PDB file of C-alpha atoms and ligand atoms in Angstrom:
ATOM      1  CA  MET G   1     157.108  68.221 113.114  1.00 82.00           C
ATOM      2  CA  GLU G   2     155.574  65.513 115.194  1.00 92.00           C
ATOM      3  CA  ARG G   3     153.002  63.551 112.990  1.00 93.00           C
ATOM      4  CA  ILE G   4     149.262  64.300 113.415  1.00 94.00           C
ATOM      5  CA  SER G   5     147.439  63.572 116.205  1.00 96.00           C
ATOM      6  CA  THR G   6     144.394  60.442 114.833  1.00 96.00           C
ATOM      7  CA  LYS G   7     141.769  62.233 116.857  1.00 97.00           C
ATOM      8  CA  GLN G   8     143.424  65.066 115.208  1.00 97.00           C
ATOM      9  CA  LEU G   9     142.374  63.913 111.757  1.00 98.00           C
ATOM     10  CA  GLN G  10     138.984  62.586 112.747  1.00 97.00           C
ATOM     11  CA  GLU G  11     138.223  65.113 113.891  1.00 97.00           C
ATOM     12  CA  GLN G  12     139.605  67.156 110.437  1.00 98.00           C
ATOM     13  CA  LEU G  13     138.035  65.431 108.095  1.00 98.00           C
ATOM     14  CA  ARG G  14     134.351  65.765 108.820  1.00 98.00           C
ATOM     15  CA  VAL G  15     133.504  68.037 105.856  1.00 98.00           C
ATOM     16  CA  TYR G  16     136.207  67.457 103.085  1.00 99.00           C
ATOM     17  CA  PHE G  17     136.662  69.841 100.049  1.00 99.00           C
ATOM     18  CA  ILE G  18     138.366  68.519  97.341  1.00 98.00           C
ATOM     19  CA  MET G  19     139.067  70.607  94.008  1.00 98.00           C
ATOM     20  CA  GLY G  20     140.456  72.130  90.805  1.00 98.00           C
ATOM     21  CA  SER G  21     139.756  74.377  88.045  1.00 98.00           C
ATOM     22  CA  ASN G  22     137.596  72.668  85.653  1.00 97.00           C
ATOM     23  CA  ASN G  23     135.482  71.110  88.948  1.00 97.00           C
ATOM     24  CA  CYS G  24     134.286  74.556  89.461  1.00 96.00           C
ATOM     25  CA  GLU G  25     132.052  77.089  87.201  1.00 94.00           C
ATOM     26  CA  LYS G  26     132.579  80.576  89.631  1.00 94.00           C
ATOM     27  CA  HIS G  27     136.065  81.111  89.610  1.00 96.00           C
ATOM     28  CA  PRO G  28     137.802  78.261  92.800  1.00 98.00           C
ATOM     29  CA  PHE G  29     138.734  81.659  94.558  1.00 98.00           C
ATOM     30  CA  ASP G  30     135.334  82.085  94.482  1.00 98.00           C
ATOM     31  CA  VAL G  31     134.082  78.801  95.506  1.00 98.00           C
ATOM     32  CA  LEU G  32     136.652  77.205  97.895  1.00 98.00           C
ATOM     33  CA  THR G  33     135.833  81.208 100.206  1.00 98.00           C
ATOM     34  CA  GLU G  34     132.633  80.285  99.791  1.00 98.00           C
ATOM     35  CA  ALA G  35     133.213  76.581 101.076  1.00 98.00           C
ATOM     36  CA  ILE G  36     135.324  77.523 103.843  1.00 98.00           C
ATOM     37  CA  GLU G  37     132.436  79.709 104.830  1.00 98.00           C
ATOM     38  CA  GLY G  38     129.674  77.196 104.947  1.00 98.00           C
ATOM     39  CA  GLY G  39     132.295  75.211 107.183  1.00 98.00           C
ATOM     40  CA  ILE G  40     134.285  72.922 105.480  1.00 98.00           C
ATOM     41  CA  THR G  41     137.567  71.115 107.768  1.00 98.00           C
ATOM     42  CA  PHE G  42     140.191  70.108 104.683  1.00 98.00           C
ATOM     43  CA  PHE G  43     141.255  70.879 101.721  1.00 99.00           C
ATOM     44  CA  GLN G  44     142.488  69.370  98.702  1.00 98.00           C
ATOM     45  CA  PHE G  45     143.721  71.206  95.424  1.00 98.00           C
ATOM     46  CA  ARG G  46     143.356  68.979  92.761  1.00 98.00           C
ATOM     47  CA  GLU G  47     144.100  69.768  89.661  1.00 98.00           C
ATOM     48  CA  LYS G  48     143.760  67.280  87.600  1.00 96.00           C
ATOM     49  CA  GLY G  49     141.481  65.749  84.092  1.00 93.00           C
ATOM     50  CA  HIS G  50     141.093  67.964  80.730  1.00 92.00           C
ATOM     51  CA  GLY G  51     141.986  71.092  80.812  1.00 94.00           C
ATOM     52  CA  ALA G  52     143.068  70.993  84.380  1.00 97.00           C
ATOM     53  CA  LEU G  53     146.284  73.739  84.015  1.00 97.00           C
ATOM     54  CA  SER G  54     150.355  73.197  84.503  1.00 97.00           C
ATOM     55  CA  GLY G  55     153.014  74.597  84.879  1.00 97.00           C
ATOM     56  CA  ALA G  56     153.103  78.330  86.622  1.00 98.00           C
ATOM     57  CA  GLU G  57     149.921  78.020  86.037  1.00 98.00           C
ATOM     58  CA  LYS G  58     149.234  75.475  88.684  1.00 98.00           C
ATOM     59  CA  VAL G  59     151.444  76.284  90.748  1.00 98.00           C
ATOM     60  CA  ALA G  60     150.092  79.861  90.746  1.00 98.00           C
ATOM     61  CA  LEU G  61     146.585  79.246  91.621  1.00 98.00           C
ATOM     62  CA  ALA G  62     148.488  76.354  94.429  1.00 98.00           C
ATOM     63  CA  LYS G  63     148.971  79.845  95.840  1.00 98.00           C
ATOM     64  CA  GLU G  64     146.068  81.596  95.818  1.00 98.00           C
ATOM     65  CA  LEU G  65     144.875  78.843  96.794  1.00 98.00           C
ATOM     66  CA  GLN G  66     146.631  78.153  99.905  1.00 98.00           C
ATOM     67  CA  ALA G  67     147.011  81.693 101.021  1.00 98.00           C
ATOM     68  CA  ILE G  68     142.898  81.562 101.743  1.00 98.00           C
ATOM     69  CA  CYS G  69     143.510  78.270 103.614  1.00 98.00           C
ATOM     70  CA  ARG G  70     146.344  79.550 105.596  1.00 98.00           C
ATOM     71  CA  LYS G  71     143.759  82.864 106.646  1.00 98.00           C
ATOM     72  CA  TYR G  72     141.164  80.162 107.783  1.00 98.00           C
ATOM     73  CA  SER G  73     143.449  77.597 109.608  1.00 98.00           C
ATOM     74  CA  ILE G  74     142.499  74.880 106.548  1.00 98.00           C
ATOM     75  CA  PRO G  75     144.115  72.299 106.049  1.00 98.00           C
ATOM     76  CA  PHE G  76     145.835  72.870 102.375  1.00 98.00           C
ATOM     77  CA  LEU G  77     146.948  69.239 101.256  1.00 98.00           C
ATOM     78  CA  VAL G  78     148.139  67.954  96.808  1.00 98.00           C
ATOM     79  CA  ASN G  79     147.187  65.709  95.304  1.00 98.00           C
ATOM     80  CA  ASP G  80     149.416  63.134  92.715  1.00 97.00           C
ATOM     81  CA  ASP G  81     152.090  66.804  93.190  1.00 97.00           C
ATOM     82  CA  VAL G  82     154.964  65.535  95.415  1.00 98.00           C
ATOM     83  CA  GLU G  83     157.212  68.109  94.342  1.00 98.00           C
ATOM     84  CA  LEU G  84     154.561  71.045  94.444  1.00 98.00           C
ATOM     85  CA  ALA G  85     153.766  69.558  97.792  1.00 98.00           C
ATOM     86  CA  LEU G  86     157.054  70.160  99.612  1.00 98.00           C
ATOM     87  CA  ALA G  87     158.302  73.292  96.989  1.00 98.00           C
ATOM     88  CA  LEU G  88     155.325  75.393  98.649  1.00 98.00           C
ATOM     89  CA  ASP G  89     155.077  73.920 101.874  1.00 98.00           C
ATOM     90  CA  ALA G  90     152.008  72.457 101.366  1.00 98.00           C
ATOM     91  CA  ASP G  91     149.968  70.471 105.242  1.00 98.00           C
ATOM     92  CA  GLY G  92     150.710  67.818 103.745  1.00 98.00           C
ATOM     93  CA  VAL G  93     149.430  65.505  99.792  1.00 98.00           C
ATOM     94  CA  HIS G  94     147.268  62.615  98.970  1.00 98.00           C
ATOM     95  CA  ILE G  95     147.537  59.985  96.665  1.00 98.00           C
ATOM     96  CA  GLY G  96     145.849  56.398  94.570  1.00 97.00           C
ATOM     97  CA  GLN G  97     147.289  53.332  93.471  1.00 96.00           C
ATOM     98  CA  GLU G  98     148.299  54.234  90.261  1.00 94.00           C
ATOM     99  CA  ASP G  99     150.885  56.430  92.102  1.00 94.00           C
ATOM    100  CA  GLU G 100     154.281  56.891  93.295  1.00 95.00           C
ATOM    101  CA  ARG G 101     154.124  54.220  96.877  1.00 97.00           C
ATOM    102  CA  ALA G 102     153.200  55.180  99.927  1.00 98.00           C
ATOM    103  CA  ASP G 103     156.304  54.758 102.080  1.00 98.00           C
ATOM    104  CA  ILE G 104     158.457  56.538  99.307  1.00 98.00           C
ATOM    105  CA  VAL G 105     155.764  59.279  99.485  1.00 98.00           C
ATOM    106  CA  ARG G 106     155.828  59.314 103.258  1.00 98.00           C
ATOM    107  CA  ARG G 107     159.809  59.396 102.760  1.00 98.00           C
ATOM    108  CA  LYS G 108     159.474  62.253 100.750  1.00 98.00           C
ATOM    109  CA  ILE G 109     157.236  64.313 103.166  1.00 98.00           C
ATOM    110  CA  GLY G 110     158.628  63.163 106.590  1.00 98.00           C
ATOM    111  CA  ALA G 111     155.299  64.449 108.759  1.00 98.00           C
ATOM    112  CA  LYS G 112     153.702  66.131 106.356  1.00 98.00           C
ATOM    113  CA  ILE G 113     150.285  64.579 106.362  1.00 98.00           C
ATOM    114  CA  LEU G 114     149.128  61.399 104.199  1.00 98.00           C
ATOM    115  CA  GLY G 115     146.374  60.554 102.278  1.00 98.00           C
ATOM    116  CA  VAL G 116     145.844  57.267 100.530  1.00 98.00           C
ATOM    117  CA  SER G 117     142.694  56.240  98.983  1.00 98.00           C
ATOM    118  CA  ALA G 118     141.832  52.628  99.709  1.00 98.00           C
ATOM    119  CA  HIS G 119     139.137  50.507  97.505  1.00 97.00           C
ATOM    120  CA  ASN G 120     139.092  47.577  99.520  1.00 97.00           C
ATOM    121  CA  LEU G 121     140.927  45.804 102.411  1.00 98.00           C
ATOM    122  CA  ASP G 122     144.630  44.884 101.259  1.00 98.00           C
ATOM    123  CA  GLU G 123     145.246  47.664  99.336  1.00 98.00           C
ATOM    124  CA  ALA G 124     144.313  49.317 103.370  1.00 98.00           C
ATOM    125  CA  LYS G 125     146.371  47.612 104.826  1.00 98.00           C
ATOM    126  CA  ARG G 126     149.657  48.129 102.756  1.00 98.00           C
ATOM    127  CA  ALA G 127     148.743  52.027 102.737  1.00 98.00           C
ATOM    128  CA  ILE G 128     148.503  51.841 106.849  1.00 98.00           C
ATOM    129  CA  GLU G 129     152.028  50.117 106.574  1.00 98.00           C
ATOM    130  CA  GLN G 130     153.221  52.593 104.140  1.00 98.00           C
ATOM    131  CA  GLY G 131     152.283  55.023 106.432  1.00 98.00           C
ATOM    132  CA  ALA G 132     149.001  56.665 104.981  1.00 98.00           C
ATOM    133  CA  ASP G 133     147.405  59.164 107.397  1.00 98.00           C
ATOM    134  CA  TYR G 134     143.756  58.657 106.853  1.00 98.00           C
ATOM    135  CA  LEU G 135     142.804  56.401 103.848  1.00 98.00           C
ATOM    136  CA  GLY G 136     139.306  57.813 100.526  1.00 98.00           C
ATOM    137  CA  VAL G 137     137.825  55.130 100.325  1.00 98.00           C
ATOM    138  CA  GLY G 138     135.247  54.764  97.628  1.00 94.00           C
ATOM    139  CA  PRO G 139     133.524  55.318  94.990  1.00 97.00           C
ATOM    140  CA  ILE G 140     130.831  55.114  97.480  1.00 98.00           C
ATOM    141  CA  PHE G 141     128.140  56.427  94.907  1.00 98.00           C
ATOM    142  CA  PRO G 142     127.770  55.996  91.467  1.00 97.00           C
ATOM    143  CA  THR G 143     130.487  59.592  90.079  1.00 97.00           C
ATOM    144  CA  ASN G 144     130.251  62.217  87.431  1.00 94.00           C
ATOM    145  CA  THR G 145     133.213  63.484  88.973  1.00 95.00           C
ATOM    146  CA  LYS G 146     136.171  61.106  88.128  1.00 91.00           C
ATOM    147  CA  THR G 147     135.366  59.806  84.091  1.00 87.00           C
ATOM    148  CA  ASP G 148     138.101  56.872  85.167  1.00 89.00           C
ATOM    149  CA  ALA G 149     137.339  55.508  88.627  1.00 88.00           C
ATOM    150  CA  LYS G 150     136.152  52.828  90.137  1.00 89.00           C
ATOM    151  CA  GLU G 151     132.708  50.937  89.939  1.00 94.00           C
ATOM    152  CA  ALA G 152     130.049  52.271  93.045  1.00 97.00           C
ATOM    153  CA  GLN G 153     130.920  49.817  96.053  1.00 96.00           C
ATOM    154  CA  GLY G 154     128.660  51.295  98.320  1.00 98.00           C
ATOM    155  CA  VAL G 155     129.246  52.162 102.581  1.00 98.00           C
ATOM    156  CA  GLU G 156     129.315  48.325 102.934  1.00 98.00           C
ATOM    157  CA  VAL G 157     132.902  48.589 101.592  1.00 98.00           C
ATOM    158  CA  LEU G 158     132.769  51.129 105.036  1.00 98.00           C
ATOM    159  CA  ARG G 159     131.809  49.246 107.328  1.00 98.00           C
ATOM    160  CA  HIS G 160     133.452  45.968 106.098  1.00 98.00           C
ATOM    161  CA  LEU G 161     137.127  47.678 106.764  1.00 98.00           C
ATOM    162  CA  ARG G 162     136.088  49.019 110.453  1.00 98.00           C
ATOM    163  CA  GLU G 163     134.891  44.748 110.848  1.00 98.00           C
ATOM    164  CA  GLN G 164     138.136  44.262 109.601  1.00 98.00           C
ATOM    165  CA  GLY G 165     139.876  46.490 112.023  1.00 98.00           C
ATOM    166  CA  ILE G 166     140.514  49.178 110.837  1.00 98.00           C
ATOM    167  CA  THR G 167     141.577  51.647 113.361  1.00 98.00           C
ATOM    168  CA  ILE G 168     142.692  55.046 110.345  1.00 98.00           C
ATOM    169  CA  PRO G 169     140.632  57.663 110.147  1.00 98.00           C
ATOM    170  CA  ILE G 170     138.562  57.019 106.711  1.00 98.00           C
ATOM    171  CA  VAL G 171     137.216  59.622 104.830  1.00 98.00           C
ATOM    172  CA  GLY G 172     134.928  58.181 102.083  1.00 98.00           C
ATOM    173  CA  ILE G 173     134.355  59.132  98.370  1.00 98.00           C
ATOM    174  CA  GLY G 174     132.185  59.509  95.714  1.00 98.00           C
ATOM    175  CA  GLY G 175     128.725  61.047  94.808  1.00 98.00           C
ATOM    176  CA  ILE G 176     128.745  62.437  98.231  1.00 98.00           C
ATOM    177  CA  THR G 177     125.758  65.240  99.106  1.00 98.00           C
ATOM    178  CA  ALA G 178     123.976  66.899 102.114  1.00 98.00           C
ATOM    179  CA  ASP G 179     121.400  63.662 100.991  1.00 98.00           C
ATOM    180  CA  ASN G 180     123.624  60.360 102.065  1.00 98.00           C
ATOM    181  CA  ALA G 181     126.869  62.409 103.879  1.00 98.00           C
ATOM    182  CA  LYS G 182     124.685  60.616 107.223  1.00 98.00           C
ATOM    183  CA  GLU G 183     125.310  57.110 106.000  1.00 98.00           C
ATOM    184  CA  VAL G 184     128.603  57.215 104.935  1.00 98.00           C
ATOM    185  CA  ILE G 185     129.826  58.447 108.830  1.00 98.00           C
ATOM    186  CA  ARG G 186     127.445  55.813 110.262  1.00 98.00           C
ATOM    187  CA  ALA G 187     128.701  53.022 108.143  1.00 98.00           C
ATOM    188  CA  GLY G 188     132.662  54.277 109.544  1.00 98.00           C
ATOM    189  CA  ALA G 189     134.095  56.646 108.168  1.00 98.00           C
ATOM    190  CA  ASP G 190     134.864  59.952 109.999  1.00 98.00           C
ATOM    191  CA  GLY G 191     133.646  62.403 107.362  1.00 98.00           C
ATOM    192  CA  VAL G 192     132.897  63.221 103.598  1.00 98.00           C
ATOM    193  CA  SER G 193     135.319  64.424 100.671  1.00 98.00           C
ATOM    194  CA  VAL G 194     133.126  65.727  97.744  1.00 98.00           C
ATOM    195  CA  ILE G 195     134.179  67.829  94.629  1.00 98.00           C
ATOM    196  CA  SER G 196     130.578  68.236  92.896  1.00 98.00           C
ATOM    197  CA  ALA G 197     127.828  68.777  95.825  1.00 98.00           C
ATOM    198  CA  ILE G 198     129.919  71.583  96.698  1.00 98.00           C
ATOM    199  CA  SER G 199     132.088  73.228  93.354  1.00 98.00           C
ATOM    200  CA  LEU G 200     129.322  73.215  91.099  1.00 98.00           C
ATOM    201  CA  ALA G 201     126.264  74.158  94.513  1.00 98.00           C
ATOM    202  CA  ASN G 202     124.323  77.503  93.198  1.00 97.00           C
ATOM    203  CA  SER G 203     125.849  78.882  96.419  1.00 98.00           C
ATOM    204  CA  PRO G 204     129.462  76.701  98.220  1.00 98.00           C
ATOM    205  CA  LYS G 205     128.301  77.908 100.714  1.00 98.00           C
ATOM    206  CA  GLU G 206     124.618  76.670 101.710  1.00 98.00           C
ATOM    207  CA  SER G 207     126.143  73.069 100.020  1.00 98.00           C
ATOM    208  CA  ALA G 208     128.948  73.003 102.960  1.00 98.00           C
ATOM    209  CA  LYS G 209     126.367  74.531 105.309  1.00 98.00           C
ATOM    210  CA  GLN G 210     124.666  71.457 104.482  1.00 98.00           C
ATOM    211  CA  LEU G 211     127.341  68.938 104.763  1.00 98.00           C
ATOM    212  CA  ALA G 212     128.607  69.698 107.969  1.00 98.00           C
ATOM    213  CA  LYS G 213     125.311  69.614 109.652  1.00 98.00           C
ATOM    214  CA  ALA G 214     124.615  65.902 107.687  1.00 98.00           C
ATOM    215  CA  VAL G 215     128.043  64.564 109.103  1.00 98.00           C
ATOM    216  CA  ASP G 216     127.809  67.441 112.969  1.00 98.00           C
ATOM    217  CA  ASP G 217     124.864  65.761 112.867  1.00 98.00           C
ATOM    218  CA  ALA G 218     125.515  61.795 111.969  1.00 98.00           C
ATOM    219  CA  LEU G 219     128.629  62.112 114.530  1.00 97.00           C
ATOM    220  CA  HIS G 220     126.239  62.924 117.744  1.00 95.00           C
ATOM    221  CA  GLU G 221     124.352  59.603 117.201  1.00 94.00           C
ATOM    222  CA  LYS G 222     127.633  57.702 117.874  1.00 80.00           C
TER     223      LYS G 222
HETATM  224  N1  LIG W 301     137.849  59.986  93.132  1.00 96.09           N
HETATM  225  C1  LIG W 301     136.779  58.503  93.258  1.00 96.09           C
HETATM  226  S1  LIG W 301     135.138  58.696  93.466  1.00 96.09           S
HETATM  227  C2  LIG W 301     135.970  60.590  93.426  1.00 96.09           C
HETATM  228  C3  LIG W 301     137.508  60.815  93.286  1.00 96.09           C
HETATM  229  C4  LIG W 301     138.302  61.407  93.312  1.00 96.09           C
HETATM  230  C5  LIG W 301     135.708  61.681  92.621  1.00 96.09           C
HETATM  231  C6  LIG W 301     134.698  62.398  93.649  1.00 96.09           C
HETATM  232  O1  LIG W 301     134.003  63.058  93.287  1.00 96.09           O
HETATM  233  P1  LIG W 301     132.443  63.621  93.234  1.00 96.09           P
HETATM  234  O2  LIG W 301     131.872  64.951  92.510  1.00 96.09           O
HETATM  235  O3  LIG W 301     132.232  64.164  94.793  1.00 96.09           O
HETATM  236  O4  LIG W 301     131.890  62.452  93.131  1.00 96.09           O
HETATM  237 MG1  LIG W 302     146.333  60.520  91.863  1.00 96.09          MG
END
């Protein structure tokens, strides 16, 4: 297997949905199915925080969600848990700055997709040197979903990273909705990653559709 190309990853990262069971009011299987019907292009299983499943229950939910992704050819990534990603033969892993070092994770996962959260230029450069395929940058806007999130940085951080020569795919994260997604793309991101805008929407399908439209419209302006 070869590493994914930048171009293919840019395409796939347009509407990146992240979710775990505690982000949903409906069954996660239904939320993800609707999100896919609405047009998400990438998925991360992020089972963490208050009330998160663990052990066999976590594995069972991951398998269920992976199966839907496979059916619709949506990449399925696992947050933090490299061993789970390998056990399920997931498409990749996303790690934060407090997790295992990116170069160690890269060695463990071979050519699978590696996403790394970065908050500034130094973290972005290090992640790239250590083998990241894409960066998750944020929080861009205030968020209620991640209780230990840093302060919102606005879209300027994206513009700054691009101006400083960071060229690998980037997704913005944190407080992104269909109303502010265009700003994120215009500032230099290839896509938007969202949790609550889809997971808590009355209609995850409609919300995903609106996000996809906003992102695609903004990409076409480029
Ligand atoms: N990392 C930075 S902000 C955030 C994560 C995981 C939470 C994003 O959730 P939401 O609901 O899209 O603001
Ligand atoms: Mg993490």
